[in-house]
Coordinates of C-alpha atoms in Angstrom, one line a residue:
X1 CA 132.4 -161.2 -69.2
X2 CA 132.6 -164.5 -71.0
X3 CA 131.4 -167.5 -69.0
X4 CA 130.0 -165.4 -66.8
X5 CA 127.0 -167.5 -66.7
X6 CA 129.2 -170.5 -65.8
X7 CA 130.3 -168.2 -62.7
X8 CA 127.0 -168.2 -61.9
X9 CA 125.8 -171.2 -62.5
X10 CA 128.8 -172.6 -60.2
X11 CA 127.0 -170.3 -57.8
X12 CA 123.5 -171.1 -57.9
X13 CA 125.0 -174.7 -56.4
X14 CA 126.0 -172.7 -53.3
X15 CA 122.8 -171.1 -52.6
X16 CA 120.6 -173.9 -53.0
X17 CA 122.1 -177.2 -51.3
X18 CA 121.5 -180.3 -53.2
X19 CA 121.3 -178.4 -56.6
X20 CA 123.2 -180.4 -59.8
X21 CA 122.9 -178.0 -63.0
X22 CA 122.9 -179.8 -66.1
X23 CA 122.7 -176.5 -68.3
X24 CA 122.8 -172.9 -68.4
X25 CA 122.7 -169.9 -70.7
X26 CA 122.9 -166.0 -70.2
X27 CA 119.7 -164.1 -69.9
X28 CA 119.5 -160.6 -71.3
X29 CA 122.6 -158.4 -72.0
X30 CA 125.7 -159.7 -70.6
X31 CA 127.7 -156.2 -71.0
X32 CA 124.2 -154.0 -70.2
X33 CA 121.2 -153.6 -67.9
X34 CA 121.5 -153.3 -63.7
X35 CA 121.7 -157.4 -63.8
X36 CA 123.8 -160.4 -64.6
X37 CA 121.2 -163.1 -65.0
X38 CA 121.5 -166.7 -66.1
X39 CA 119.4 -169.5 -66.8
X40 CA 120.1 -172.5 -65.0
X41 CA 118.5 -176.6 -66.1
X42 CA 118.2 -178.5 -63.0
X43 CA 118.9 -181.9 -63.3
X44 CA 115.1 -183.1 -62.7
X45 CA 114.5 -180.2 -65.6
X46 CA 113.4 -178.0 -63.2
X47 CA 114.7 -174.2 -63.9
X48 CA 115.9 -171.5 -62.4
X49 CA 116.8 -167.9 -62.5
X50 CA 119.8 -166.4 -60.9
X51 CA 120.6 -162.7 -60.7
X52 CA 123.9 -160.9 -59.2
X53 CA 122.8 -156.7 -59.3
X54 CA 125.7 -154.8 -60.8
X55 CA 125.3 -151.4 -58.8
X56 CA 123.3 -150.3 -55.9
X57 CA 120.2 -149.6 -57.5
X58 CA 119.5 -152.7 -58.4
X59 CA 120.5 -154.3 -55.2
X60 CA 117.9 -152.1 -53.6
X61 CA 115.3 -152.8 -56.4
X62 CA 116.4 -156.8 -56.2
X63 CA 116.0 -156.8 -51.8
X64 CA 112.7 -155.3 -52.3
X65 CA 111.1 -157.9 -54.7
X66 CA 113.2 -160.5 -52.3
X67 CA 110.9 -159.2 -49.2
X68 CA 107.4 -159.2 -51.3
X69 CA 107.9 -162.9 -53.6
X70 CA 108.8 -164.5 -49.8
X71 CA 105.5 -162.6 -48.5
X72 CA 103.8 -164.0 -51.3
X73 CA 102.8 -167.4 -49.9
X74 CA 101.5 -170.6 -51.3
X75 CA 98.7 -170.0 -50.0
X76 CA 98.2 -166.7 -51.9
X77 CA 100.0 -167.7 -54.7
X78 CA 97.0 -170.1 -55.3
X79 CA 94.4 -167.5 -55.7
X80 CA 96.4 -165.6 -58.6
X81 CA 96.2 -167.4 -62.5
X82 CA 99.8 -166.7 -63.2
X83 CA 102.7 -167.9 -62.0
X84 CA 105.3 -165.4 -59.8
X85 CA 108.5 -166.6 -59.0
X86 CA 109.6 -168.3 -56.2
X87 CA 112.8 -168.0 -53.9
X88 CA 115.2 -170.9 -54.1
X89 CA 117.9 -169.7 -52.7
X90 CA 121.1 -167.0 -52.6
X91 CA 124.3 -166.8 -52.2
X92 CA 127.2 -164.0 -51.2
X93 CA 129.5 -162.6 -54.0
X94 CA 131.2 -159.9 -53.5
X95 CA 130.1 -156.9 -51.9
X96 CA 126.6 -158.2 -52.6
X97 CA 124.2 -161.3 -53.2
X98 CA 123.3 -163.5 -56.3
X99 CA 119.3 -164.5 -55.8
X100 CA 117.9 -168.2 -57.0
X101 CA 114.6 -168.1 -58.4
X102 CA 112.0 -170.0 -60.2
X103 CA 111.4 -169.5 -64.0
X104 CA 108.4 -168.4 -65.6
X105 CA 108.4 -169.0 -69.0
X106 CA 106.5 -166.6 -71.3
X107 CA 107.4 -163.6 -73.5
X108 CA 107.0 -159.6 -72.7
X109 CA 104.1 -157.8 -74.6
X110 CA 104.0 -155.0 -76.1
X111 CA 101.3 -151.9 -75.6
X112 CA 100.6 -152.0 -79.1
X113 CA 98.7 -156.1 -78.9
X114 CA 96.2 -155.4 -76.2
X115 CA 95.1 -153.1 -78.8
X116 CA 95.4 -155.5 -81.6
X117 CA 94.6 -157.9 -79.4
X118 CA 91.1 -157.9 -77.4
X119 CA 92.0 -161.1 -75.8
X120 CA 95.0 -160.3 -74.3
X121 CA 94.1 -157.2 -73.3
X122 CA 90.9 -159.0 -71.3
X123 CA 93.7 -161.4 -70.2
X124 CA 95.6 -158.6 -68.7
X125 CA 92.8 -157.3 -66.9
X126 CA 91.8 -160.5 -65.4
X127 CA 95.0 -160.6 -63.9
X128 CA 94.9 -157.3 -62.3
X129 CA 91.3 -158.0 -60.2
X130 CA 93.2 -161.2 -59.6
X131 CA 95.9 -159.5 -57.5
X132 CA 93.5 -156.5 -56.2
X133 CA 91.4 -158.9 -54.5
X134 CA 94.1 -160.6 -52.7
X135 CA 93.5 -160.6 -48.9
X136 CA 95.5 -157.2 -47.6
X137 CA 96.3 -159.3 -43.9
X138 CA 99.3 -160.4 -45.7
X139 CA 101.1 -157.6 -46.6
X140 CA 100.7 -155.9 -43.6
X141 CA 101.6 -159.0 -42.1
X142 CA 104.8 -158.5 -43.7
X143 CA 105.3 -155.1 -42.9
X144 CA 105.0 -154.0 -46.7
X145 CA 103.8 -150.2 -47.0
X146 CA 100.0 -149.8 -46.3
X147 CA 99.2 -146.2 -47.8
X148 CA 95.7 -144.8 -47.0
X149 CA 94.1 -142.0 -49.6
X150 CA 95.3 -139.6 -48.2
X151 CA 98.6 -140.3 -48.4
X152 CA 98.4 -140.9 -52.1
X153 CA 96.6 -138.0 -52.7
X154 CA 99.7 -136.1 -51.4
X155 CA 102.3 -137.8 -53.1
X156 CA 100.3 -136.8 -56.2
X157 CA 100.1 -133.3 -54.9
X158 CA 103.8 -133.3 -54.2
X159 CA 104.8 -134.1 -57.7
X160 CA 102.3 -131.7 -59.2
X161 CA 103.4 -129.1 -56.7
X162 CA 107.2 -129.8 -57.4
X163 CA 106.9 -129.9 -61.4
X164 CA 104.9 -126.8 -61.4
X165 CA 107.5 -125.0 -59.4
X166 CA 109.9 -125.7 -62.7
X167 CA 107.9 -123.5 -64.4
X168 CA 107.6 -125.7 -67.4
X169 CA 104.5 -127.2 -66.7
X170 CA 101.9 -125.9 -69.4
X171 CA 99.1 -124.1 -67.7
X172 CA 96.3 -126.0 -69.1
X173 CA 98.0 -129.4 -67.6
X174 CA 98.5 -127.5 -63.9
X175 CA 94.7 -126.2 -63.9
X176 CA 93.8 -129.6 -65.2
X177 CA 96.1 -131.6 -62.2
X178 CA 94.9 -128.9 -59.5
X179 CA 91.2 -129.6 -60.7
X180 CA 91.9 -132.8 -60.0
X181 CA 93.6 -132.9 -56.6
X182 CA 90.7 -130.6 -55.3
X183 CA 88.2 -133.6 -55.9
X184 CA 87.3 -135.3 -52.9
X185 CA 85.5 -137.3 -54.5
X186 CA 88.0 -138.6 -56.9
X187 CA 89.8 -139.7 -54.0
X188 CA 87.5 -141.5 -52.5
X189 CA 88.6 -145.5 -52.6
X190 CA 89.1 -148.5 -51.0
X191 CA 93.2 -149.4 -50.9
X192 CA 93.9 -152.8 -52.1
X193 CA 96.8 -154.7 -52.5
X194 CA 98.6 -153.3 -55.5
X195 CA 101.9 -154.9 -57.4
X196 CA 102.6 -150.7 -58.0
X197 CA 104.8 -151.0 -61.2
X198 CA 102.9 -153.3 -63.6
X199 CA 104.3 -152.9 -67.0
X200 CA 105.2 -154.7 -70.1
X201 CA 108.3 -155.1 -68.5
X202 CA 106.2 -156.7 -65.3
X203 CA 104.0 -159.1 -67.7
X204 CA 105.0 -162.2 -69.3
X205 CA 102.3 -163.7 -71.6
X206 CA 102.0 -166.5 -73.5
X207 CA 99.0 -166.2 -76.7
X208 CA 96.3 -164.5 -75.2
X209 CA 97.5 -165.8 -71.8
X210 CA 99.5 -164.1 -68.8
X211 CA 101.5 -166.8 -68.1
X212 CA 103.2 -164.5 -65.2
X213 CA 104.2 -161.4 -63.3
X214 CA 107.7 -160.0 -62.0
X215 CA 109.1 -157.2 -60.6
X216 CA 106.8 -157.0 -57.2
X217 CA 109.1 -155.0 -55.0
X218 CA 106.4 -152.0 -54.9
X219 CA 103.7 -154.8 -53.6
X220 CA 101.6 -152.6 -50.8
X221 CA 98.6 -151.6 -50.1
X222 CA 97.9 -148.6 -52.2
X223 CA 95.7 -147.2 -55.5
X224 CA 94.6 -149.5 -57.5
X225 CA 94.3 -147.6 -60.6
X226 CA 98.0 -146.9 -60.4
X227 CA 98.2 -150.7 -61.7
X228 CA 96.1 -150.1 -64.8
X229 CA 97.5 -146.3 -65.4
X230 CA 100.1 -147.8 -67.2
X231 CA 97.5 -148.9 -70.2
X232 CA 96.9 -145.1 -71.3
X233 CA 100.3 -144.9 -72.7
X234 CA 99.0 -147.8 -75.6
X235 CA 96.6 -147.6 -78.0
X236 CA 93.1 -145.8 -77.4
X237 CA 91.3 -149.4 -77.4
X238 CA 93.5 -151.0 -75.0
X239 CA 92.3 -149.4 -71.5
X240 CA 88.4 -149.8 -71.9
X241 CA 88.9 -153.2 -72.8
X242 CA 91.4 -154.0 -69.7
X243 CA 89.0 -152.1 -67.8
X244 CA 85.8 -153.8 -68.4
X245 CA 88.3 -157.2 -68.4
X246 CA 89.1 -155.7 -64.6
X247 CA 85.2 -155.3 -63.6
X248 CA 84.0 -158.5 -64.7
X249 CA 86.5 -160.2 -62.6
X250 CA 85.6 -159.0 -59.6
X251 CA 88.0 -156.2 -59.9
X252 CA 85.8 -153.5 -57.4
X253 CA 83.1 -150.8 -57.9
X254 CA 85.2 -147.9 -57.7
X255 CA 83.5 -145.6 -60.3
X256 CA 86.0 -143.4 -60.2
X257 CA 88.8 -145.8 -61.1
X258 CA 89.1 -144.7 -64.8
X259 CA 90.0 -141.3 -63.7
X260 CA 92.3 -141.7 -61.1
X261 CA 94.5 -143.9 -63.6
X262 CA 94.4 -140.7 -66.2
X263 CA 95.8 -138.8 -63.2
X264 CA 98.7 -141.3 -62.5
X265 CA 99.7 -141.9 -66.3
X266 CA 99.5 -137.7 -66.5
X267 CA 101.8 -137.3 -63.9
X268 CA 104.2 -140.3 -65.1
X269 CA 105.4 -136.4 -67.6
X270 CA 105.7 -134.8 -64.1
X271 CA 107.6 -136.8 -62.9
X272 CA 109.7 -137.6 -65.8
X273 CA 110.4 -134.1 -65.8
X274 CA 111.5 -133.5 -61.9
X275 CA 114.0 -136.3 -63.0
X276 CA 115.7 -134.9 -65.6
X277 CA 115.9 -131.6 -63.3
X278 CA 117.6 -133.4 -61.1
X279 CA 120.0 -135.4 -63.1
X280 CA 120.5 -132.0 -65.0
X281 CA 119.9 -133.4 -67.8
X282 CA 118.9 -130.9 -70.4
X283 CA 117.9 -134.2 -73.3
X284 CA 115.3 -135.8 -70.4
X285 CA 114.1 -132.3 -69.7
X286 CA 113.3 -131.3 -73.1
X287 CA 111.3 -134.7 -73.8
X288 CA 109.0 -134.1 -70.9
X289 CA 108.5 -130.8 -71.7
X290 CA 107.7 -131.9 -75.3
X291 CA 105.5 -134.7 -73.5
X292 CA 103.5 -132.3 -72.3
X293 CA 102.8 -130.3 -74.9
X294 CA 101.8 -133.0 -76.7
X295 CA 99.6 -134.3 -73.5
X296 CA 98.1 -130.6 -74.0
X297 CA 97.3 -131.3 -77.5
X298 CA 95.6 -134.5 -76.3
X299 CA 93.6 -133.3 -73.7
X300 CA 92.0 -130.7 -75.6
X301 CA 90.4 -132.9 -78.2
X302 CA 86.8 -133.5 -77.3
X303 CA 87.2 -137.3 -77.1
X304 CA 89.5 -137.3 -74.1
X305 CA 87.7 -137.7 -70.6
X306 CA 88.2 -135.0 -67.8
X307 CA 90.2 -136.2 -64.8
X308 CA 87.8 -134.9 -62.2
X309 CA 84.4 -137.3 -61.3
X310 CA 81.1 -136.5 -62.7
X311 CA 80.0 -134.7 -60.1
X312 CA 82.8 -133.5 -57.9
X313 CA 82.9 -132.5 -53.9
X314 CA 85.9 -130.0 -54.4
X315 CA 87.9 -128.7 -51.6
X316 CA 88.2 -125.7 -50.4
X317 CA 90.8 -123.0 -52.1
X318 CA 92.1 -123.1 -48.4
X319 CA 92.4 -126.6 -47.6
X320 CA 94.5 -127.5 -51.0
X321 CA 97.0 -124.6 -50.2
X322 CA 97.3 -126.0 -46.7
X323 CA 98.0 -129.6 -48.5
X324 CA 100.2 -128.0 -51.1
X325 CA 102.3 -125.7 -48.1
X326 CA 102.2 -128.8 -46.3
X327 CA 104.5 -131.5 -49.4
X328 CA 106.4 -128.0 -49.4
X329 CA 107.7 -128.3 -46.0
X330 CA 108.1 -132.0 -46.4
X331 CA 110.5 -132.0 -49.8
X332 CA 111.6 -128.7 -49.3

């Protein structure tokens, strides 16, 4: 609505005491997107970000990265080489809540420059160890999920399980997923803390440089190749170079890291697909089915790695049915 961001500027004064706003300017879409965001100029020059969600969802998404950028403490904060935003302040409007943040300046990149880009995309993978080695006291500390590997072994069972009963799951991609899940070794790792939905969306970069990170309401303790799976979708050189960005930094000795992000980005189809099935959605349905046909396609060339370890300790035919009956009864 027009001078919305005038609304909200009036109401970033309310939610931090003392505040005098010299300037402000909408961020994003003002008729689109789950948010109404503005920019606001402090008086000392200092600036901040306020955000009112529009609809549930992203009042859900916005209380969950609330909870994890307060449990991210100075302290913490310190040991990462990007900025995350920090809490100023909020303020009732509504049914709901604006939020006062910091800003972090810096622009969104795109898959296509880490592979045009070696130094970004060693940038990027710097960052990653960075969080991954955080200390995981604190987000236990602050009651954040702390998933063991187990637990994320059947989540990823559940969505296999679930997109398979569709019937629209190719059958090379189920024998592939199956293989997978049956390989104990493959889920053999150390949790760490994870920021769980890093993304061009998640990055802000400046140059070569990450100049930042948003969107931490997954922060837990969890896989940490689910932060890098997200990589696969780019260009072919992007991921080895993040990856080997990732090691030298410190970023673990998980040698089956590599695969276990294949798995994740593989399943981002299945679970495209058990959302368009739900939302009935016949146009969301078709793309993931088209998605993995082409994933099919992709996985049969020689080049592309198998997601199982080198030399695999597979379950038992009996113990994956018990896993598999076991999601059933839990999302049946």
């Amino acid at each position: 609505m027009a001078g919305s961001q005038f609304t909200l500027a009036a109401l970033a004064t309310t939610a931090v005491p003392g505040l005098v706003v010299t300037g402000t300017r909408t961020l994003g879409s003002v008729a689109a997107g789950d948010y109404e965001s503005a920019l606001i100029r402090h008086a000392d020059g200092v600036q901040s970000v306020i955000r009112r969600p529009r609809n549930q969802r992203a009042e859900a998404r916005q209380s969950a990265d609330l909870l994890a950028i307060r449990a991210l403490s100075a302290g913490i904060r310190s040991r990462l080489p990007f900025a995350v935003p920090e809490y100023r302040g909020q303020a009732p409007i509504g049914s709901t809540r604006a939020i006062v943040t910091g800003y972090v300046p810096g622009a969104h990149p795109t898959l296509r420059a880490l592979g045009e880009r070696p130094a970004l995309a060693t940038a990027v993978g710097g960052a990653l160890a960075a969080v991954h080695q955080l200390p995981t006291s604190f987000v236990t500390d602050a009651g954040l999920p702390s998933l063991t590997p187990f637990e994320i072994l059947r989540s990823a069972v559940s969505v296999m399980d679930r997109a398979v009963a569709t019937k629209l799951v190719p059958a090379a991609l189920q024998e592939r997923w199956e293989g997978a899940a049956r390989d104990q070794q493959l889920w053999q790792f150390t949790p760490t803390v994870v920021h769980g939905a890093v993304g061009t969306e998640s990055l802000l970069v400046e140059g070569d440089a990450v100049t930042g990170v948003l969107g931490w309401g997954e922060l837990r303790l969890g896989d940490p190749a689910k932060d890098l799976a997200w990589v696969l979708a780019g260009p072919r050189e992007a991921f080895p170079t993040v990856l080997s960005a990732y090691e030298a930094n410190g970023g673990g000795r998980d040698r089956q890291l590599a695969q276990r992000a294949r798995v994740h980005h593989e399943l981002e189809t299945a679970q495209w697909l058990l959302h368009g099935v739900q939302a009935k959605s016949t146009e969301v349905v078709d793309d993931a089915v088209a998605m993995m046909h082409r994933l099919v396609d992709a996985v049969h060339a020689p080049s592309t790695p198998p997601l199982q370890s080198v030399s695999p300790d597979t379950m038992e035919i009996g113990e994956v049915e018990q896993l598999l009956s076991t999601t059933e009864r839990k999302h049946g």
